[in-house]
Amino acid sequence: MKLDIFSEIQDPKPWTPDHQHLRMTQALEQAELADSLGYGCWWQVEHHGAQEFSLSSAPELFLAALSQRTARIRLGHAAVLAPPQINHPIRVAERAAVLDHLSGGRVELGLTRSTAPEWRLFGVDPATVRRQVAEVFETVPRIWGGDLSVTGGVPVVPSPLQTPHPPLWQAASTPGSFEEAGRRGVGVLGTTLWEPLERVSRLVELYRAAAAECREPAGAFVNDQIAFFTFVHCADTDEQAMRDGAAAAAAWYTARALTFFEAADAFLENMNREKELMASPDGGGRAGAFLRAEAGAAAGPNAAQLAIGRILQGETVPEEELFEALSEQGSLIVGSPETVRKKLRAYADLGIDRLMCFQQVGGLSHESVMRSIELVGELIPEFDLAG
């Protein structure tokens, strides 16, 4: 299992006059350290209008800067917002290809649907998003391959440095999207922060089975890889990790994420879609079977699910309570190097290819983030056996 870095460039209040510039320069320093320690990939998100939650509104520019300040670490989009009103597929293809040359062939390209506030910001019709994203997955590799039928007969240059092209990925948070990524033959970028490890294990199995059946991948090859992101904070001792503010950071992120993503509405949308899959006359594919099995075995919500439900209803859940609930289900990797080692091993044993370590979270200081990157970096040889 490769250990990667997942970056939002978070910017929580209180703010200093130069807070945005400071966060950007700190992120560059964190990436340079990660590169020197042998992390596999730096994954940069794309968000717009996110305020404290993320300053990463132009990840292609940030990754271009990293391409000139790093030597080995791969540079990943996790993920480009794919609706054409936000990022036209020709521009997606061009920017990724240029970045591939600037970085010496280190690009990983993820695509995603985006979220409701970003759809409003760019005037995207939510009803068209799934179809649009499917078309972009088909179009970008064809642009890279010089297919003039998708560019109005106009050649688009440059082609990527990697041959046939950079690996493709899809961000996923539901069983349906895990199956979709597998059937497309693209890697899956999954969220585990609020998922118990037992469910992560079944999502891994779901994706692997779907990818094994892929005969016509979106790109020129099947990228059968699973990456998950979760909160990781390592300090010299378990006690120091808590003194650093790990509990507060995890709670802050959870509350802000559920608010920014308008998760209450998204939850209802996903629930209705999952009901359709379970009731579908054709069985709803592997995701439908996954959901029916899950419903049949349901033992009621766990503490983390109950806490998240309270947040969605507008309640403020105490930081310590939320942290403990998430920790109980194995979602968070926080503590001393020995504690973190054990928790990383649990993920590696699930067959995950890459763990995207989300380290710059909430109010954690730059110094504690750098120390965490360093300490986790010392564990890389134990998990990335391929080097």
Short mmCIF file of C-alpha atoms in Angstrom, two decimals:
data_model
loop_
_atom_site.label_atom_id
_atom_site.label_comp_id
_atom_site.label_asym_id
_atom_site.label_seq_id
_atom_site.Cartn_x
_atom_site.Cartn_y
_atom_site.Cartn_z
CA MET A 1 0.00 0.00 0.00
CA LYS A 2 1.41 3.35 -1.03
CA LEU A 3 1.09 6.25 1.37
CA ASP A 4 0.00 9.46 -0.35
CA ILE A 5 -0.98 12.96 0.77
CA PHE A 6 -4.47 14.44 0.28
CA SER A 7 -4.63 18.24 0.32
CA GLU A 8 -7.53 20.67 0.64
CA ILE A 9 -5.43 23.69 1.75
CA GLN A 10 -7.80 24.39 4.62
CA ASP A 11 -7.93 27.89 6.07
CA PRO A 12 -9.86 27.97 9.37
CA LYS A 13 -10.46 31.16 11.31
CA PRO A 14 -9.19 33.23 13.05
CA TRP A 15 -7.45 34.78 10.07
CA THR A 16 -4.34 36.92 9.95
CA PRO A 17 -3.98 39.61 7.22
CA ASP A 18 -1.82 37.27 5.11
CA HIS A 19 -3.67 34.03 5.96
CA GLN A 20 -4.32 32.86 2.38
CA HIS A 21 -0.75 33.43 1.24
CA LEU A 22 0.54 31.73 4.38
CA ARG A 23 -1.59 28.62 3.79
CA MET A 24 -0.40 28.37 0.19
CA THR A 25 3.28 28.62 1.09
CA GLN A 26 2.86 26.14 3.94
CA ALA A 27 1.24 23.65 1.56
CA LEU A 28 4.22 24.00 -0.79
CA GLU A 29 6.57 23.24 2.11
CA GLN A 30 4.50 20.22 3.10
CA ALA A 31 4.64 18.89 -0.46
CA GLU A 32 8.40 19.34 -0.68
CA LEU A 33 8.82 17.41 2.57
CA ALA A 34 6.51 14.64 1.37
CA ASP A 35 8.52 14.34 -1.84
CA SER A 36 11.79 14.02 0.08
CA LEU A 37 10.35 11.28 2.31
CA GLY A 38 9.06 9.05 -0.49
CA TYR A 39 5.30 9.58 -0.37
CA GLY A 40 3.69 8.19 -3.50
CA CYS A 41 1.39 10.96 -4.72
CA TRP A 42 0.22 14.45 -3.73
CA TRP A 43 -3.54 14.60 -4.38
CA GLN A 44 -5.02 18.09 -4.75
CA VAL A 45 -8.75 18.75 -4.55
CA GLU A 46 -10.75 21.28 -6.55
CA HIS A 47 -13.34 23.36 -4.72
CA HIS A 48 -14.91 26.74 -5.37
CA GLY A 49 -16.51 29.15 -2.92
CA ALA A 50 -15.38 26.99 -0.01
CA GLN A 51 -13.93 29.75 2.22
CA GLU A 52 -12.40 28.11 5.33
CA PHE A 53 -12.92 24.61 3.98
CA SER A 54 -10.55 24.84 1.01
CA LEU A 55 -8.44 27.40 -0.86
CA SER A 56 -7.80 24.91 -3.66
CA SER A 57 -9.77 26.59 -6.45
CA ALA A 58 -7.03 26.27 -9.09
CA PRO A 59 -5.35 22.90 -8.41
CA GLU A 60 -3.80 22.77 -11.87
CA LEU A 61 -1.73 25.85 -11.00
CA PHE A 62 -0.76 24.55 -7.58
CA LEU A 63 0.28 21.19 -9.06
CA ALA A 64 2.25 23.01 -11.79
CA ALA A 65 4.17 24.80 -9.03
CA LEU A 66 4.79 21.46 -7.32
CA SER A 67 6.08 20.00 -10.57
CA GLN A 68 9.00 22.42 -10.38
CA ARG A 69 9.66 21.98 -6.65
CA THR A 70 9.49 18.18 -6.40
CA ALA A 71 11.28 15.32 -8.13
CA ARG A 72 9.60 11.98 -7.44
CA ILE A 73 6.15 12.34 -5.93
CA ARG A 74 3.29 11.88 -8.37
CA LEU A 75 0.83 14.73 -8.83
CA GLY A 76 -2.85 13.86 -8.67
CA HIS A 77 -6.12 15.68 -9.28
CA ALA A 78 -8.61 14.43 -6.67
CA ALA A 79 -10.54 15.46 -8.53
CA VAL A 80 -11.21 17.81 -11.46
CA LEU A 81 -14.83 18.99 -11.39
CA ALA A 82 -15.98 17.48 -14.66
CA PRO A 83 -19.17 19.33 -15.71
CA PRO A 84 -18.14 21.30 -18.85
CA GLN A 85 -19.51 24.57 -17.45
CA ILE A 86 -16.82 24.30 -14.77
CA ASN A 87 -14.01 22.65 -16.76
CA HIS A 88 -14.39 22.09 -20.48
CA PRO A 89 -13.04 18.63 -21.44
CA ILE A 90 -10.63 20.11 -23.98
CA ARG A 91 -9.13 22.32 -21.26
CA VAL A 92 -9.00 19.34 -18.88
CA ALA A 93 -7.06 17.36 -21.47
CA GLU A 94 -4.73 20.25 -22.33
CA ARG A 95 -3.92 21.20 -18.75
CA ALA A 96 -3.28 17.61 -17.67
CA ALA A 97 -1.04 17.02 -20.69
CA VAL A 98 1.01 20.16 -20.03
CA LEU A 99 1.34 19.22 -16.36
CA ASP A 100 2.47 15.76 -17.40
CA HIS A 101 5.33 17.31 -19.40
CA LEU A 102 6.24 19.81 -16.68
CA SER A 103 6.39 17.02 -14.10
CA GLY A 104 8.26 14.51 -16.23
CA GLY A 105 5.27 12.16 -16.51
CA ARG A 106 3.92 12.15 -12.94
CA VAL A 107 0.23 13.02 -13.44
CA GLU A 108 -2.79 11.10 -12.10
CA LEU A 109 -6.13 12.51 -13.31
CA GLY A 110 -9.28 12.10 -11.25
CA LEU A 111 -12.69 13.39 -12.33
CA THR A 112 -15.82 13.99 -10.26
CA ARG A 113 -19.35 15.39 -10.43
CA SER A 114 -18.83 18.34 -8.04
CA THR A 115 -21.39 19.46 -5.45
CA ALA A 116 -24.59 21.48 -5.24
CA PRO A 117 -23.05 24.86 -4.25
CA GLU A 118 -20.52 24.58 -7.07
CA TRP A 119 -23.24 23.65 -9.54
CA ARG A 120 -25.10 26.82 -8.56
CA LEU A 121 -21.94 28.91 -8.79
CA PHE A 122 -21.28 27.82 -12.39
CA GLY A 123 -24.90 27.42 -13.51
CA VAL A 124 -24.82 23.63 -13.87
CA ASP A 125 -28.12 21.76 -14.13
CA PRO A 126 -27.89 18.93 -11.56
CA ALA A 127 -30.10 16.71 -13.69
CA THR A 128 -27.45 16.62 -16.44
CA VAL A 129 -24.36 16.04 -14.31
CA ARG A 130 -24.12 12.23 -14.40
CA ARG A 131 -24.45 12.16 -18.17
CA GLN A 132 -21.93 14.96 -18.59
CA VAL A 133 -19.33 13.27 -16.40
CA ALA A 134 -19.74 10.00 -18.29
CA GLU A 135 -19.11 11.86 -21.55
CA VAL A 136 -15.99 13.56 -20.16
CA PHE A 137 -14.52 10.19 -19.13
CA GLU A 138 -14.95 9.05 -22.74
CA THR A 139 -13.82 12.30 -24.34
CA VAL A 140 -10.58 13.20 -22.54
CA PRO A 141 -8.66 10.02 -23.51
CA ARG A 142 -9.83 10.43 -27.11
CA ILE A 143 -8.55 14.01 -27.15
CA TRP A 144 -5.19 12.80 -25.86
CA GLY A 145 -5.15 10.17 -28.60
CA GLY A 146 -5.66 12.76 -31.34
CA ASP A 147 -9.28 11.84 -32.19
CA LEU A 148 -10.39 14.85 -34.25
CA SER A 149 -14.03 13.74 -34.19
CA VAL A 150 -14.41 15.06 -30.63
CA THR A 151 -12.59 18.36 -31.26
CA GLY A 152 -14.41 19.63 -34.33
CA GLY A 153 -11.54 18.60 -36.57
CA VAL A 154 -9.08 20.85 -34.72
CA PRO A 155 -5.94 19.16 -33.35
CA VAL A 156 -5.41 19.59 -29.61
CA VAL A 157 -1.83 19.65 -28.34
CA PRO A 158 0.23 18.61 -26.52
CA SER A 159 -0.32 14.94 -25.95
CA PRO A 160 0.65 13.69 -22.49
CA LEU A 161 4.19 12.50 -21.85
CA GLN A 162 2.99 9.21 -20.33
CA THR A 163 1.98 6.60 -22.85
CA PRO A 164 -0.74 5.92 -23.66
CA HIS A 165 -1.88 8.57 -21.12
CA PRO A 166 -1.98 9.36 -17.37
CA PRO A 167 -4.02 6.99 -15.19
CA LEU A 168 -7.68 7.95 -14.85
CA TRP A 169 -9.59 7.98 -11.55
CA GLN A 170 -13.13 8.65 -10.36
CA ALA A 171 -14.08 10.10 -6.98
CA ALA A 172 -16.67 7.89 -5.29
CA SER A 173 -18.64 7.91 -2.05
CA THR A 174 -21.52 5.47 -2.67
CA PRO A 175 -21.74 1.79 -3.66
CA GLY A 176 -23.19 2.85 -7.01
CA SER A 177 -20.24 5.11 -7.80
CA PHE A 178 -17.74 2.42 -6.73
CA GLU A 179 -19.33 0.01 -9.18
CA GLU A 180 -19.47 2.72 -11.85
CA ALA A 181 -15.72 3.41 -11.52
CA GLY A 182 -14.94 -0.29 -11.79
CA ARG A 183 -17.09 -0.77 -14.87
CA ARG A 184 -15.40 2.25 -16.46
CA GLY A 185 -12.01 0.72 -15.80
CA VAL A 186 -10.76 3.74 -13.89
CA GLY A 187 -9.23 3.89 -10.41
CA VAL A 188 -11.50 4.80 -7.52
CA LEU A 189 -10.85 7.65 -5.07
CA GLY A 190 -12.93 6.76 -2.02
CA THR A 191 -13.86 8.55 1.21
CA THR A 192 -13.46 6.61 4.45
CA LEU A 193 -13.56 9.34 7.04
CA TRP A 194 -17.13 8.44 8.00
CA GLU A 195 -17.08 4.77 6.98
CA PRO A 196 -16.39 1.81 9.32
CA LEU A 197 -13.62 -0.47 8.07
CA GLU A 198 -16.03 -3.37 7.62
CA ARG A 199 -17.97 -1.37 5.03
CA VAL A 200 -14.75 -0.19 3.38
CA SER A 201 -13.81 -3.86 2.95
CA ARG A 202 -17.07 -4.58 1.15
CA LEU A 203 -16.68 -1.49 -1.06
CA VAL A 204 -13.23 -2.77 -2.04
CA GLU A 205 -14.75 -6.11 -3.02
CA LEU A 206 -17.52 -4.36 -4.97
CA TYR A 207 -15.06 -2.27 -6.96
CA ARG A 208 -12.70 -5.19 -7.66
CA ALA A 209 -15.53 -7.33 -8.99
CA ALA A 210 -16.80 -4.54 -11.26
CA ALA A 211 -13.31 -3.73 -12.56
CA ALA A 212 -12.66 -7.40 -13.32
CA GLU A 213 -15.67 -7.35 -15.65
CA CYS A 214 -14.54 -4.22 -17.54
CA ARG A 215 -13.90 -5.03 -21.21
CA GLU A 216 -14.13 -1.54 -22.72
CA PRO A 217 -12.41 0.92 -20.36
CA ALA A 218 -12.95 4.65 -20.67
CA GLY A 219 -9.24 5.07 -21.33
CA ALA A 220 -6.70 2.96 -23.19
CA PHE A 221 -6.25 0.60 -20.23
CA VAL A 222 -7.92 -0.54 -17.01
CA ASN A 223 -6.52 1.32 -14.01
CA ASP A 224 -7.53 -1.24 -11.38
CA GLN A 225 -6.47 0.75 -8.30
CA ILE A 226 -8.22 1.72 -5.09
CA ALA A 227 -7.27 4.85 -3.15
CA PHE A 228 -9.00 5.94 0.04
CA PHE A 229 -8.58 9.15 1.97
CA THR A 230 -8.86 9.53 5.71
CA PHE A 231 -7.65 11.83 8.47
CA VAL A 232 -4.10 10.98 9.60
CA HIS A 233 -2.20 12.72 12.37
CA CYS A 234 0.94 11.28 13.92
CA ALA A 235 2.85 12.75 16.85
CA ASP A 236 5.62 11.45 19.07
CA THR A 237 3.08 10.09 21.57
CA ASP A 238 -0.67 9.44 21.64
CA GLU A 239 -1.00 12.21 24.20
CA GLN A 240 0.89 14.70 22.01
CA ALA A 241 -1.42 13.93 19.08
CA MET A 242 -4.38 14.99 21.20
CA ARG A 243 -2.55 18.05 22.52
CA ASP A 244 -1.89 19.02 18.89
CA GLY A 245 -5.66 19.33 18.48
CA ALA A 246 -6.44 16.16 16.52
CA ALA A 247 -9.92 15.73 18.03
CA ALA A 248 -10.87 19.34 17.35
CA ALA A 249 -9.51 19.12 13.77
CA ALA A 250 -11.49 15.98 12.94
CA ALA A 251 -14.66 17.45 14.41
CA TRP A 252 -14.13 20.78 12.63
CA TYR A 253 -13.63 19.05 9.29
CA THR A 254 -16.70 16.86 9.71
CA ALA A 255 -18.99 19.75 10.56
CA ARG A 256 -17.60 21.98 7.77
CA ALA A 257 -17.73 19.22 5.17
CA LEU A 258 -21.33 18.33 5.92
CA THR A 259 -22.23 22.01 5.64
CA PHE A 260 -20.23 22.85 2.50
CA PHE A 261 -21.39 19.76 0.62
CA GLU A 262 -25.00 20.44 1.72
CA ALA A 263 -24.95 16.87 2.91
CA ALA A 264 -28.55 16.74 4.13
CA ASP A 265 -29.83 17.27 0.58
CA ALA A 266 -27.14 14.99 -0.88
CA PHE A 267 -28.07 12.30 1.65
CA LEU A 268 -31.69 12.35 0.50
CA GLU A 269 -30.62 12.24 -3.15
CA ASN A 270 -28.35 9.25 -2.53
CA MET A 271 -31.00 7.50 -0.47
CA ASN A 272 -33.55 7.82 -3.28
CA ARG A 273 -31.01 6.62 -5.84
CA GLU A 274 -30.13 3.63 -3.66
CA LYS A 275 -33.81 2.77 -3.25
CA GLU A 276 -34.12 2.79 -7.06
CA LEU A 277 -31.12 0.46 -7.38
CA MET A 278 -32.50 -1.99 -4.81
CA ALA A 279 -35.94 -2.02 -6.47
CA SER A 280 -34.69 -2.11 -10.06
CA PRO A 281 -36.22 -4.94 -12.14
CA ASP A 282 -32.71 -5.91 -13.34
CA GLY A 283 -31.43 -6.08 -9.77
CA GLY A 284 -29.52 -2.82 -9.85
CA GLY A 285 -26.22 -4.51 -10.66
CA ARG A 286 -23.59 -5.24 -8.04
CA ALA A 287 -24.43 -2.04 -6.16
CA GLY A 288 -28.06 -3.12 -5.85
CA ALA A 289 -27.00 -6.48 -4.43
CA PHE A 290 -24.57 -4.72 -2.08
CA LEU A 291 -27.33 -2.46 -0.74
CA ARG A 292 -29.89 -5.26 -0.35
CA ALA A 293 -27.37 -7.33 1.61
CA GLU A 294 -26.55 -4.33 3.76
CA ALA A 295 -30.23 -3.62 4.45
CA GLY A 296 -30.84 -7.25 5.38
CA ALA A 297 -27.98 -7.29 7.85
CA ALA A 298 -28.63 -3.86 9.35
CA ALA A 299 -28.12 -3.76 13.10
CA GLY A 300 -29.01 -0.09 13.47
CA PRO A 301 -26.79 2.99 13.19
CA ASN A 302 -23.48 3.10 15.05
CA ALA A 303 -22.30 5.99 17.21
CA ALA A 304 -20.60 7.79 14.31
CA GLN A 305 -23.70 7.57 12.11
CA LEU A 306 -25.87 8.86 14.95
CA ALA A 307 -23.49 11.79 15.54
CA ILE A 308 -23.44 12.70 11.85
CA GLY A 309 -27.24 12.48 11.75
CA ARG A 310 -27.41 14.98 14.61
CA ILE A 311 -25.09 17.37 12.72
CA LEU A 312 -27.26 17.08 9.61
CA GLN A 313 -30.25 18.10 11.74
CA GLY A 314 -28.41 21.24 12.84
CA GLU A 315 -27.19 20.07 16.24
CA THR A 316 -23.69 20.84 17.51
CA VAL A 317 -21.99 17.63 18.61
CA PRO A 318 -19.15 18.05 21.14
CA GLU A 319 -15.72 17.60 19.56
CA GLU A 320 -14.56 14.84 21.89
CA GLU A 321 -17.77 12.87 21.41
CA LEU A 322 -17.54 13.04 17.62
CA PHE A 323 -13.84 12.14 17.63
CA GLU A 324 -14.45 9.11 19.85
CA ALA A 325 -17.37 7.94 17.69
CA LEU A 326 -15.28 8.14 14.51
CA SER A 327 -12.29 6.51 16.19
CA GLU A 328 -14.37 3.58 17.45
CA GLN A 329 -15.20 2.52 13.89
CA GLY A 330 -11.58 2.80 12.74
CA SER A 331 -12.15 5.82 10.51
CA LEU A 332 -9.35 7.97 11.93
CA ILE A 333 -5.61 7.31 12.12
CA VAL A 334 -4.35 9.37 15.05
CA GLY A 335 -1.61 8.78 17.62
CA SER A 336 2.02 7.80 18.09
CA PRO A 337 4.00 6.06 15.33
CA GLU A 338 3.16 2.67 16.87
CA THR A 339 -0.56 3.48 17.06
CA VAL A 340 -0.54 4.83 13.51
CA ARG A 341 1.36 1.77 12.27
CA LYS A 342 -1.37 -0.54 13.60
CA LYS A 343 -4.15 1.53 12.05
CA LEU A 344 -2.36 1.75 8.70
CA ARG A 345 -1.95 -2.02 8.75
CA ALA A 346 -5.72 -2.42 9.11
CA TYR A 347 -6.20 -0.48 5.86
CA ALA A 348 -3.41 -2.31 4.06
CA ASP A 349 -4.99 -5.63 5.01
CA LEU A 350 -8.15 -4.60 3.16
CA GLY A 351 -6.25 -4.64 -0.14
CA ILE A 352 -6.21 -0.88 -0.68
CA ASP A 353 -3.55 0.26 -3.15
CA ARG A 354 -3.08 3.83 -1.91
CA LEU A 355 -4.00 5.55 1.34
CA MET A 356 -4.38 9.30 0.86
CA CYS A 357 -3.31 10.70 4.21
CA PHE A 358 -5.28 13.85 4.96
CA GLN A 359 -2.89 15.68 7.28
CA GLN A 360 -3.41 19.45 6.99
CA VAL A 361 -6.81 19.54 8.68
CA GLY A 362 -8.64 22.26 10.54
CA GLY A 363 -6.65 24.13 13.15
CA LEU A 364 -3.64 21.83 13.31
CA SER A 365 -0.50 23.96 13.30
CA HIS A 366 1.89 23.89 10.35
CA GLU A 367 4.62 22.59 12.66
CA SER A 368 2.52 19.66 13.87
CA VAL A 369 1.48 18.83 10.30
CA MET A 370 5.12 18.81 9.18
CA ARG A 371 6.04 16.56 12.12
CA SER A 372 3.16 14.22 11.25
CA ILE A 373 4.24 14.03 7.61
CA GLU A 374 7.76 13.22 8.79
CA LEU A 375 6.72 10.51 11.26
CA VAL A 376 4.31 8.81 8.84
CA GLY A 377 7.01 9.08 6.17
CA GLU A 378 9.28 6.94 8.32
CA LEU A 379 6.68 4.15 8.07
CA ILE A 380 6.52 4.18 4.26
CA PRO A 381 9.07 1.36 3.70
CA GLU A 382 6.94 -0.99 5.83
CA PHE A 383 3.91 -0.55 3.57
CA ASP A 384 5.19 0.45 0.12
CA LEU A 385 7.16 -2.72 -0.51
CA ALA A 386 7.45 -1.99 -4.23
CA GLY A 387 9.18 1.32 -3.50
#
